[in-house]
PDB file of N, CA and C in Angstrom:
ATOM      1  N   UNK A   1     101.085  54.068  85.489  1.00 51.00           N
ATOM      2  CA  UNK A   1     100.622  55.166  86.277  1.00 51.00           C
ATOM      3  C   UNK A   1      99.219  54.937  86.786  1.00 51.00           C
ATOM      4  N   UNK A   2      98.869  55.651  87.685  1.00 50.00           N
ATOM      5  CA  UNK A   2      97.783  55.972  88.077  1.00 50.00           C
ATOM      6  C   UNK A   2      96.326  56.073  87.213  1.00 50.00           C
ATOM      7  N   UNK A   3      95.081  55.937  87.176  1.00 50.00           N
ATOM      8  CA  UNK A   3      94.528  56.121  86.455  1.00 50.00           C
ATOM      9  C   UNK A   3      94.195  57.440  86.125  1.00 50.00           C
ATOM     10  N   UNK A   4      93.202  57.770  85.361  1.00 51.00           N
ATOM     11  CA  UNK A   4      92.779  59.509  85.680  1.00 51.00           C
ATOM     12  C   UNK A   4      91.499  59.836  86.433  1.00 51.00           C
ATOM     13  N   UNK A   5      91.467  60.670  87.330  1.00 50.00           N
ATOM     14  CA  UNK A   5      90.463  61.171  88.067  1.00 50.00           C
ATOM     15  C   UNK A   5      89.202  61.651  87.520  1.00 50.00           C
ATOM     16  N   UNK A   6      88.224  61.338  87.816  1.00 48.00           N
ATOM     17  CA  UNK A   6      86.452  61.734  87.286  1.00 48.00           C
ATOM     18  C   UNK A   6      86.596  62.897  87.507  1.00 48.00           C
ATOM     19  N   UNK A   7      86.319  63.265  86.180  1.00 48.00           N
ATOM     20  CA  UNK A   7      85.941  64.882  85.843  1.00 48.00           C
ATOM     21  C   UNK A   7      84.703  65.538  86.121  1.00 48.00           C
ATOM     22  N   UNK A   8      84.220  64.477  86.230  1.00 46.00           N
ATOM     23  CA  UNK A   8      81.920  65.152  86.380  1.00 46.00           C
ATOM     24  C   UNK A   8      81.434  64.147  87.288  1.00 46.00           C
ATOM     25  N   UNK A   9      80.052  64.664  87.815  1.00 47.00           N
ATOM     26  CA  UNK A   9      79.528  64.190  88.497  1.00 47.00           C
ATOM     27  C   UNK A   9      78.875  62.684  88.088  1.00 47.00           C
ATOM     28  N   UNK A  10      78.583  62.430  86.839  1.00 47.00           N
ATOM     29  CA  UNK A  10      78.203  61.460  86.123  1.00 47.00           C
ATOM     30  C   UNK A  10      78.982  60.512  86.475  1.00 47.00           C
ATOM     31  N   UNK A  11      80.837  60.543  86.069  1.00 49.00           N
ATOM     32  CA  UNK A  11      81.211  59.876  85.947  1.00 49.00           C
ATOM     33  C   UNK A  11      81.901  59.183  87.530  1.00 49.00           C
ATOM     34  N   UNK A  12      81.383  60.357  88.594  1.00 53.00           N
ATOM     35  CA  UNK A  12      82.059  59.928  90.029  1.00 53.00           C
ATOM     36  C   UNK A  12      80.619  58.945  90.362  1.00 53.00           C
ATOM     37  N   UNK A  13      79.670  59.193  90.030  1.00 59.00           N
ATOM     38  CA  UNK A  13      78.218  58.388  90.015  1.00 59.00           C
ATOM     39  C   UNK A  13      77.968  56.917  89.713  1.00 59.00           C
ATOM     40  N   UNK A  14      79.048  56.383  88.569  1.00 59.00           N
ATOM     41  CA  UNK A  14      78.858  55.379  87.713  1.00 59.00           C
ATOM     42  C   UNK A  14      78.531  55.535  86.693  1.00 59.00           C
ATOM     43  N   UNK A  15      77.713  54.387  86.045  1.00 63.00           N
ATOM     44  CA  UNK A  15      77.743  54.686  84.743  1.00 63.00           C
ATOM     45  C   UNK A  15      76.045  55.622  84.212  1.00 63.00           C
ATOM     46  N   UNK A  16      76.098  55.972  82.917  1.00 66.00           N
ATOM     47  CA  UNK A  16      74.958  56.743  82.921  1.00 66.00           C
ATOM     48  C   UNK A  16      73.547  55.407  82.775  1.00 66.00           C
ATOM     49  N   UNK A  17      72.507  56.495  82.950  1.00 67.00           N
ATOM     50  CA  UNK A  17      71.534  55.261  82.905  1.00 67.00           C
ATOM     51  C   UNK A  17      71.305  55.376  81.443  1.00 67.00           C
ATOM     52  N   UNK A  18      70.482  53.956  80.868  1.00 70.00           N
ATOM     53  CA  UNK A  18      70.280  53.727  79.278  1.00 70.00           C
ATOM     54  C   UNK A  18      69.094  54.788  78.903  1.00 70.00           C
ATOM     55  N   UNK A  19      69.226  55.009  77.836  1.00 72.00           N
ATOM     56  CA  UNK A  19      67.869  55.545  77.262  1.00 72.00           C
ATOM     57  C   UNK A  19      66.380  55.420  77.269  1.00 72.00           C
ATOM     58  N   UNK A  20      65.314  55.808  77.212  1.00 73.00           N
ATOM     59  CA  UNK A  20      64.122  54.825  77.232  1.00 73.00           C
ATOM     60  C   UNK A  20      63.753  55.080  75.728  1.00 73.00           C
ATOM     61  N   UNK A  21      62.618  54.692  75.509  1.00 68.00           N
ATOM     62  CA  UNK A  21      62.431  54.590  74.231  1.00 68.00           C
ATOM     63  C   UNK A  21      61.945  55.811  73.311  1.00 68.00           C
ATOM     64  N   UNK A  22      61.500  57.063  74.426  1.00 74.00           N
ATOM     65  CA  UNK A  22      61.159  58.054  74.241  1.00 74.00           C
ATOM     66  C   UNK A  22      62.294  58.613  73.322  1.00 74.00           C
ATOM     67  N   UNK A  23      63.089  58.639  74.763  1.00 77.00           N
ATOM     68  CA  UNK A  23      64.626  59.543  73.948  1.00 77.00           C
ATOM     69  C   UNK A  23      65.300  59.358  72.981  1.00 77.00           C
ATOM     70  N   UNK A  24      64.944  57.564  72.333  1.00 70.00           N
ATOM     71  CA  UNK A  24      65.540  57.085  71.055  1.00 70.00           C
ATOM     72  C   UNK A  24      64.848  57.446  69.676  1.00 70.00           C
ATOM     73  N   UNK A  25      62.926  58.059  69.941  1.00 74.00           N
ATOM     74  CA  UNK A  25      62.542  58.497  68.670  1.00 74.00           C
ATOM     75  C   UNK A  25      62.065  57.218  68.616  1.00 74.00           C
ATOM     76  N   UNK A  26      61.654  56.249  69.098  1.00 76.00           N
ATOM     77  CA  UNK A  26      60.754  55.244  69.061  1.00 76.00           C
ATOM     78  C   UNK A  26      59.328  54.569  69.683  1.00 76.00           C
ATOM     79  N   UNK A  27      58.766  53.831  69.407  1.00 81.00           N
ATOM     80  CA  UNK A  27      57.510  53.370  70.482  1.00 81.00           C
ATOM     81  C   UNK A  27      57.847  51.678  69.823  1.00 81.00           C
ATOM     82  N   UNK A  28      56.784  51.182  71.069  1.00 80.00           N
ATOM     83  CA  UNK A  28      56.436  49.806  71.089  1.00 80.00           C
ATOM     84  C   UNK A  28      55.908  49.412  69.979  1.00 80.00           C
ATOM     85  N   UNK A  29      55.258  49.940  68.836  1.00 82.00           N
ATOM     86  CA  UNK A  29      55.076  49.620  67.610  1.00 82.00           C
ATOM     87  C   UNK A  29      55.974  49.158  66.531  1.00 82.00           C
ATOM     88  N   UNK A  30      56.809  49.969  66.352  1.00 86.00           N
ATOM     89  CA  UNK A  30      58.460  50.007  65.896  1.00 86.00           C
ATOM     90  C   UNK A  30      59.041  48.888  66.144  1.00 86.00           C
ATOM     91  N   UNK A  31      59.623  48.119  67.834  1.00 84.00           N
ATOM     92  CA  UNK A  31      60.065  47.566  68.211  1.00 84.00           C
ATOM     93  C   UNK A  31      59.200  45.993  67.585  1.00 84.00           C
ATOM     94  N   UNK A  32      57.580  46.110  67.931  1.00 80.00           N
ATOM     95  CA  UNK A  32      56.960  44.821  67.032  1.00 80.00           C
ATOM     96  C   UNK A  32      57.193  44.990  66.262  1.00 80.00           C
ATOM     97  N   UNK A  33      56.709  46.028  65.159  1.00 86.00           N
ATOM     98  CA  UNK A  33      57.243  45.522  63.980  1.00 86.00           C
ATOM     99  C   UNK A  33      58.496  45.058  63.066  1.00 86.00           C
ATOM    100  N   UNK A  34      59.207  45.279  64.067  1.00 88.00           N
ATOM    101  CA  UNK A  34      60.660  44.841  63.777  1.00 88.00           C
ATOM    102  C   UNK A  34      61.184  43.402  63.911  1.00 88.00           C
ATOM    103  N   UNK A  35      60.633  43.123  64.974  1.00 88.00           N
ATOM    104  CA  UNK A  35      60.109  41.218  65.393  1.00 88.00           C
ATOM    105  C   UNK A  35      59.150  40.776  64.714  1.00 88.00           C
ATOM    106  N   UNK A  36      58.245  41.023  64.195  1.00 87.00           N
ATOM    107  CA  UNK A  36      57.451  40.512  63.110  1.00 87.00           C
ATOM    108  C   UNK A  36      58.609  40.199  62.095  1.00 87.00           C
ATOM    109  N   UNK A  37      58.824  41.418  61.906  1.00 90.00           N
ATOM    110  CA  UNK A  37      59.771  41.032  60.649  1.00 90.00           C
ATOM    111  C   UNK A  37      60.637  40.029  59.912  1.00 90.00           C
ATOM    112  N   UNK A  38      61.466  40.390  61.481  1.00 90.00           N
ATOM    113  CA  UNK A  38      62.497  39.029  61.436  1.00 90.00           C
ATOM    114  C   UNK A  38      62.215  37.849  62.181  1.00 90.00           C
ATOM    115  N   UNK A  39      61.141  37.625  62.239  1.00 87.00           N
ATOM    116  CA  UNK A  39      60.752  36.549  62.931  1.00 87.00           C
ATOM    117  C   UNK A  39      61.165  35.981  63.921  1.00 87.00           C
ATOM    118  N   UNK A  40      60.750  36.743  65.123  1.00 92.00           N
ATOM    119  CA  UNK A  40      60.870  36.782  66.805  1.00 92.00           C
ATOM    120  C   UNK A  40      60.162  36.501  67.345  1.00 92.00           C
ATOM    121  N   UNK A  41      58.536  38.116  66.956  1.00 88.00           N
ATOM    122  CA  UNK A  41      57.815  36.908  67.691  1.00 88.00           C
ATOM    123  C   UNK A  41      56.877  37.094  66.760  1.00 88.00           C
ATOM    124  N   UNK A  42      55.652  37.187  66.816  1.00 84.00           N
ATOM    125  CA  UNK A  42      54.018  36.999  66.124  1.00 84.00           C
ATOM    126  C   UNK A  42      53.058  37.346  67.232  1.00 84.00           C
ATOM    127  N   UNK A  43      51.954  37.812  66.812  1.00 80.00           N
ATOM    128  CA  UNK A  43      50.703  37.759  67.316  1.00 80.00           C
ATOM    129  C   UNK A  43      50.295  36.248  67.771  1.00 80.00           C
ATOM    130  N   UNK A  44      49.586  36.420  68.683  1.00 84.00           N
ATOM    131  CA  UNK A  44      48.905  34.500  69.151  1.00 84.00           C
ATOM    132  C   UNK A  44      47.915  34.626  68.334  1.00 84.00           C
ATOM    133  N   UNK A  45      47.413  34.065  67.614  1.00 79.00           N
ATOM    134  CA  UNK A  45      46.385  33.783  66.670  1.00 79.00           C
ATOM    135  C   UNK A  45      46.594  34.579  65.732  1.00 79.00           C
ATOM    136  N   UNK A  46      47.583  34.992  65.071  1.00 72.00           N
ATOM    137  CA  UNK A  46      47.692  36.361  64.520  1.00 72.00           C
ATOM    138  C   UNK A  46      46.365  36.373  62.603  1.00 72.00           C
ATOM    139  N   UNK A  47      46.440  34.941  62.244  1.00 68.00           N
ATOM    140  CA  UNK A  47      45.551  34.473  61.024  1.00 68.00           C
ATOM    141  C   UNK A  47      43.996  34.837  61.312  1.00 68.00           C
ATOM    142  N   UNK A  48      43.897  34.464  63.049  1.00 74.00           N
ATOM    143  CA  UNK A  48      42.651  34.409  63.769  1.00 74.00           C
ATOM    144  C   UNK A  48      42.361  36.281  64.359  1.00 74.00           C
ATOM    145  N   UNK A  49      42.809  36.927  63.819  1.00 73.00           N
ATOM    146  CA  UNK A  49      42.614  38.378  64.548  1.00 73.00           C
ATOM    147  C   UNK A  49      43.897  38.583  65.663  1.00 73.00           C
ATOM    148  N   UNK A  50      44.624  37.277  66.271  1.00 67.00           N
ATOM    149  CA  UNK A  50      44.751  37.157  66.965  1.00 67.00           C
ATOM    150  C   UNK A  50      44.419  37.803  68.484  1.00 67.00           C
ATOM    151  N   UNK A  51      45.506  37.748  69.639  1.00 73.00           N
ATOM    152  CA  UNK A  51      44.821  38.173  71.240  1.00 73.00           C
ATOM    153  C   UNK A  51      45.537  39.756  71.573  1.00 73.00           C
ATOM    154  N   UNK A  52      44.760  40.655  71.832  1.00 76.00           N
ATOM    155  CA  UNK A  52      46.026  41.453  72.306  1.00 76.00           C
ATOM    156  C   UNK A  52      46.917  41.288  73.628  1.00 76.00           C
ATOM    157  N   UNK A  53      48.198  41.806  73.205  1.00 78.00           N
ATOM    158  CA  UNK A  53      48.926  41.540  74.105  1.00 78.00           C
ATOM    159  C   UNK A  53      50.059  40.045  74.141  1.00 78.00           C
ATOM    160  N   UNK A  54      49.335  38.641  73.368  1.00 84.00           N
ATOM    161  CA  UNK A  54      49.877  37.851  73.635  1.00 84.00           C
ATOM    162  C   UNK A  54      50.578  37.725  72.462  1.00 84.00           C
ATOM    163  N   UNK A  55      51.760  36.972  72.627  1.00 84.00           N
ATOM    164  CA  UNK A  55      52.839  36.644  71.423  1.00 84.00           C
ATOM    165  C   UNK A  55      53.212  35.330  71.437  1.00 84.00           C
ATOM    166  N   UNK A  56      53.200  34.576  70.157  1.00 89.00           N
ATOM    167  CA  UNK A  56      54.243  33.492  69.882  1.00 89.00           C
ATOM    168  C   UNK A  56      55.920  33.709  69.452  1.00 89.00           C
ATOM    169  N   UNK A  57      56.571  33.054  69.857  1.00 91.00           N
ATOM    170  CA  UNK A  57      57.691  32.707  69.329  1.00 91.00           C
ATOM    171  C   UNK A  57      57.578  32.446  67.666  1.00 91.00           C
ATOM    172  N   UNK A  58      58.754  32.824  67.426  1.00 91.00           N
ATOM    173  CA  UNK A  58      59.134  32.506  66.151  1.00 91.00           C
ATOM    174  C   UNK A  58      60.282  31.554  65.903  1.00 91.00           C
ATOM    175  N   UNK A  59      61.300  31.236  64.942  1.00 92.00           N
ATOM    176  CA  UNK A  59      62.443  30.144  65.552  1.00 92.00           C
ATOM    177  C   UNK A  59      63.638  31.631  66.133  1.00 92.00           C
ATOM    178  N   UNK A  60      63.945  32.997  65.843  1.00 93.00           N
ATOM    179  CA  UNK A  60      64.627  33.390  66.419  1.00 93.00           C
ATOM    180  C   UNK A  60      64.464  33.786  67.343  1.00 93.00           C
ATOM    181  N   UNK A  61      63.293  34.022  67.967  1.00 94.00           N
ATOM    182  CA  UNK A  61      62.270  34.087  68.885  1.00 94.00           C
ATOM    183  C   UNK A  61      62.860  33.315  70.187  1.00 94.00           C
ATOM    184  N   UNK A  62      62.600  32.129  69.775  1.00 95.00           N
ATOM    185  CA  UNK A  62      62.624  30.972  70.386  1.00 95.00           C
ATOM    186  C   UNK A  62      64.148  30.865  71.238  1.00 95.00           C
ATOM    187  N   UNK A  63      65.397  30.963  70.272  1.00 95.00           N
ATOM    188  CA  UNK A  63      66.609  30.722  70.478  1.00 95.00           C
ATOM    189  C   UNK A  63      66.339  32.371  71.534  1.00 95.00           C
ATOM    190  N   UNK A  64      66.371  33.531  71.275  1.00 93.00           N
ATOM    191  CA  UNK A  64      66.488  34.649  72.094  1.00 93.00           C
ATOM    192  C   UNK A  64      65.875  34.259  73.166  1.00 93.00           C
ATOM    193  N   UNK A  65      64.937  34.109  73.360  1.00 93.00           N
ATOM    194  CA  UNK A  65      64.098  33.408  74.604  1.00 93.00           C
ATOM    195  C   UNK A  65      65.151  32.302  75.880  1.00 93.00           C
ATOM    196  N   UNK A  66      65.046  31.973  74.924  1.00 96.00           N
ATOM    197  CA  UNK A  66      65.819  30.476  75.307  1.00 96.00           C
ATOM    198  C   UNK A  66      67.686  30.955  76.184  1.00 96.00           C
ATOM    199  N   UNK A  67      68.319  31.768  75.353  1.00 97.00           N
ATOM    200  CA  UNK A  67      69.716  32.640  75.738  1.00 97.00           C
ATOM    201  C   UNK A  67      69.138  33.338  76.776  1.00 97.00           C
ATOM    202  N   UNK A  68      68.273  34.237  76.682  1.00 96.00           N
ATOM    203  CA  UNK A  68      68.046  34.844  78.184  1.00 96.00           C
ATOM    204  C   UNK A  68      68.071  34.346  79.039  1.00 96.00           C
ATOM    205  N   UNK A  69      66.710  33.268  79.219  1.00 95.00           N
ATOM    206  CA  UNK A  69      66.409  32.254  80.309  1.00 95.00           C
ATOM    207  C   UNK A  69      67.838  31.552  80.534  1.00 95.00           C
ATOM    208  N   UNK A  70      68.621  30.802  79.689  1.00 96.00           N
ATOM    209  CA  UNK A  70      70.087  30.908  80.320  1.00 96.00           C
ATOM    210  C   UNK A  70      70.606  31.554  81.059  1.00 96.00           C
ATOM    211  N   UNK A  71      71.058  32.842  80.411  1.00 97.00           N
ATOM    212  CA  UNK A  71      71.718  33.718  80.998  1.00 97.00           C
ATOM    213  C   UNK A  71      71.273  33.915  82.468  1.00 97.00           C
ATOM    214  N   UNK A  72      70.019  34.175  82.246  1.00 95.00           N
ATOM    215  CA  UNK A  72      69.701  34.701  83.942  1.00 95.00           C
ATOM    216  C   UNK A  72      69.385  33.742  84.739  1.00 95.00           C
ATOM    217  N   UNK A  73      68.992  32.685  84.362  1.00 95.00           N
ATOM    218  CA  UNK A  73      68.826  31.399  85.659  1.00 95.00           C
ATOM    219  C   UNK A  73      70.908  31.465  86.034  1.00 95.00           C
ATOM    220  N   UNK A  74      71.421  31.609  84.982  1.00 95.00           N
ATOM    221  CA  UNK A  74      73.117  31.341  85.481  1.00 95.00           C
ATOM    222  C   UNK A  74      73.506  32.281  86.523  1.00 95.00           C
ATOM    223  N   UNK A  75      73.223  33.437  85.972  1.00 95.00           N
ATOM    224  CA  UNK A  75      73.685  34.762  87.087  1.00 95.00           C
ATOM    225  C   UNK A  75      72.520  34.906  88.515  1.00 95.00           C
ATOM    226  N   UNK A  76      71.224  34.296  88.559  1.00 94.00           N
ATOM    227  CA  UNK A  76      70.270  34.351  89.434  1.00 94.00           C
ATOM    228  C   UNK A  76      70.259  33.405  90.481  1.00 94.00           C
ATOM    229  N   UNK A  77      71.071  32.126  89.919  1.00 94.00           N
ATOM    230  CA  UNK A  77      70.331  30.988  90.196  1.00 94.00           C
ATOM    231  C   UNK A  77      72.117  29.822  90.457  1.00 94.00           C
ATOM    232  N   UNK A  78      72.699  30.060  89.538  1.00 95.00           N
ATOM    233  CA  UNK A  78      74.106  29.390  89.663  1.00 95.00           C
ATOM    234  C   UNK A  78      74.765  30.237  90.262  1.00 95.00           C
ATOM    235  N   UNK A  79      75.299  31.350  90.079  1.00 94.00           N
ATOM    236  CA  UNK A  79      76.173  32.273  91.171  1.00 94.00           C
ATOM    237  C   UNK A  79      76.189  32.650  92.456  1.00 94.00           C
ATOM    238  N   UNK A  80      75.102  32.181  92.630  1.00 93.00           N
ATOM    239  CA  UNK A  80      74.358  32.173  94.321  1.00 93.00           C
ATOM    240  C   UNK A  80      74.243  30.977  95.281  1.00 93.00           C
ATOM    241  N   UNK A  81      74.842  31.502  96.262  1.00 93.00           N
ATOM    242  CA  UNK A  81      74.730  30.395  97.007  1.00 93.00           C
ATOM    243  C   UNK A  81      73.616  30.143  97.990  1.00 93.00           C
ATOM    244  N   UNK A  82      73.270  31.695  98.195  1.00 95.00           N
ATOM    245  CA  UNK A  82      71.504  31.645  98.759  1.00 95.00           C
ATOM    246  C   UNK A  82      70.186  31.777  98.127  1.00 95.00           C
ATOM    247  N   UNK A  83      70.482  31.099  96.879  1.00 93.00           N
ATOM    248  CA  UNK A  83      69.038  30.569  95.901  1.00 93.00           C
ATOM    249  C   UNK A  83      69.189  29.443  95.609  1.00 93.00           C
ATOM    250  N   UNK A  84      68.586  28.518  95.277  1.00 93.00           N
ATOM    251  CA  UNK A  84      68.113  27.578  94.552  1.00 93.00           C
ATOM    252  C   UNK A  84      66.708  27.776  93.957  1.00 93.00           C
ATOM    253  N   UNK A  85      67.150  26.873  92.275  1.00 93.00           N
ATOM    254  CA  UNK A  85      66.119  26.984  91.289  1.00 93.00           C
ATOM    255  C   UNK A  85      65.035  25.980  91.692  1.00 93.00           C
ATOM    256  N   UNK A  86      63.541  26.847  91.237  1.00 90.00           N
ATOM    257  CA  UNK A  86      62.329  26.363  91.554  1.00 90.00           C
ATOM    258  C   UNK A  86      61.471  26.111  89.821  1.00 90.00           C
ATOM    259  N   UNK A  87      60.534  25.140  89.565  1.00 87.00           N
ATOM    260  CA  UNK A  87      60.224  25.375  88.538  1.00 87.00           C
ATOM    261  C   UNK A  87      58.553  25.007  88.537  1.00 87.00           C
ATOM    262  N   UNK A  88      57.676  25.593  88.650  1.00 84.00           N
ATOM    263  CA  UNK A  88      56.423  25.355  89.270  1.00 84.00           C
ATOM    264  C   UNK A  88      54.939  25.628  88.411  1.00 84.00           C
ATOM    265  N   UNK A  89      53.834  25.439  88.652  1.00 80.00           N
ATOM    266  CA  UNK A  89      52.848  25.867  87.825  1.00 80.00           C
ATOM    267  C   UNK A  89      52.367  26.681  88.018  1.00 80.00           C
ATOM    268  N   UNK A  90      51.859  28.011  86.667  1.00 78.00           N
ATOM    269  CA  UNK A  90      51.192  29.155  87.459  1.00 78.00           C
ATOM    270  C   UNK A  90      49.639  29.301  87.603  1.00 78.00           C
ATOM    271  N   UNK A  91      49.471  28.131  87.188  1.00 79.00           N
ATOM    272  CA  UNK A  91      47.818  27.927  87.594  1.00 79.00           C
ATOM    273  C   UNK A  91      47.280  27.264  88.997  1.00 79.00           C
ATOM    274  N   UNK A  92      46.911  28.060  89.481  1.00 77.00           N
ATOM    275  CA  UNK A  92      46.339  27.857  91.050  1.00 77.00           C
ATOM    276  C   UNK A  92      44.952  28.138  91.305  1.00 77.00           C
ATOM    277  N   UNK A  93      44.889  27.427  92.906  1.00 81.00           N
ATOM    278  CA  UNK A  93      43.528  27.398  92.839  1.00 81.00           C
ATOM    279  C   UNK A  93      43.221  29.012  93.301  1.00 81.00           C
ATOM    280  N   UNK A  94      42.160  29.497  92.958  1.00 81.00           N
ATOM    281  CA  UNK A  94      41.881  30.807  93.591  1.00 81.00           C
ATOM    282  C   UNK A  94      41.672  30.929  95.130  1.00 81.00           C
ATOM    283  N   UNK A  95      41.346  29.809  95.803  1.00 83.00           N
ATOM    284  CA  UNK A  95      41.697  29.679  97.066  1.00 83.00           C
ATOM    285  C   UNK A  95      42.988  29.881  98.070  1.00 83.00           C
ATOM    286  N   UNK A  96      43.775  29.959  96.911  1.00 79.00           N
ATOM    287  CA  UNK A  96      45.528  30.490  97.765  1.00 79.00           C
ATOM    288  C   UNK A  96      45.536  32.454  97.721  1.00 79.00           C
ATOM    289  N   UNK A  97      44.648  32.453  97.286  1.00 79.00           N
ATOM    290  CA  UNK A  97      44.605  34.032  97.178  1.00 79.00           C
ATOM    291  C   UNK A  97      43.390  34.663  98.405  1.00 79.00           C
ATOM    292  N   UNK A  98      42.967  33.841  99.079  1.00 80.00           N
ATOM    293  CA  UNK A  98      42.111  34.481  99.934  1.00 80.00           C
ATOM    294  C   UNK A  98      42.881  34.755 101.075  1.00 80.00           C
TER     295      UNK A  98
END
């Protein structure tokens, strides 16, 4: 048979959007300390005070890192026939910015 017809506006819409972190009862603290934990990522210097803001990898870290950057060079970069992959340095001279 037929399928069944959307009952609500939601569902004639697509799908709902995800949560943010508000609505889950969480913050960005939570989420580090949870990667600390299990060793994802670390503070950069973390022995040294470390930097704010910057993070090392950890080894699960590393592998998660690593699956993303897969994943999305595949769907960004292989599924397309009007991209090709670039891989470049982000240190420039300040002269390309004038």
């Amino acid at each position: 048979g037929a399928p069944p017809a959307a009952t609500s506006e939601a569902a004639a819409d697509g799908p709902t959007p995800a949560k943010g972190l508000e609505e889950l009862g969480t913050d960005m603290s939570e989420i580090v300390s949870l990667c600390k934990r299990r060793g994802i990522v670390f503070p950069s210097s973390d022995i040294y005070s470390g930097f704010n803001g910057f993070y090392d990898y950890g080894p699960l870290g590393v592998e998660l890192r690593a699956n993303i950057k897969k994943a999305w060079w595949q769907d960004m970069v292989h599924r397309r026939d009007d991209v090709v992959g670039l891989d470049s340095s982000i240190i420039a001279s300040p002269r390309i910015w004038e």
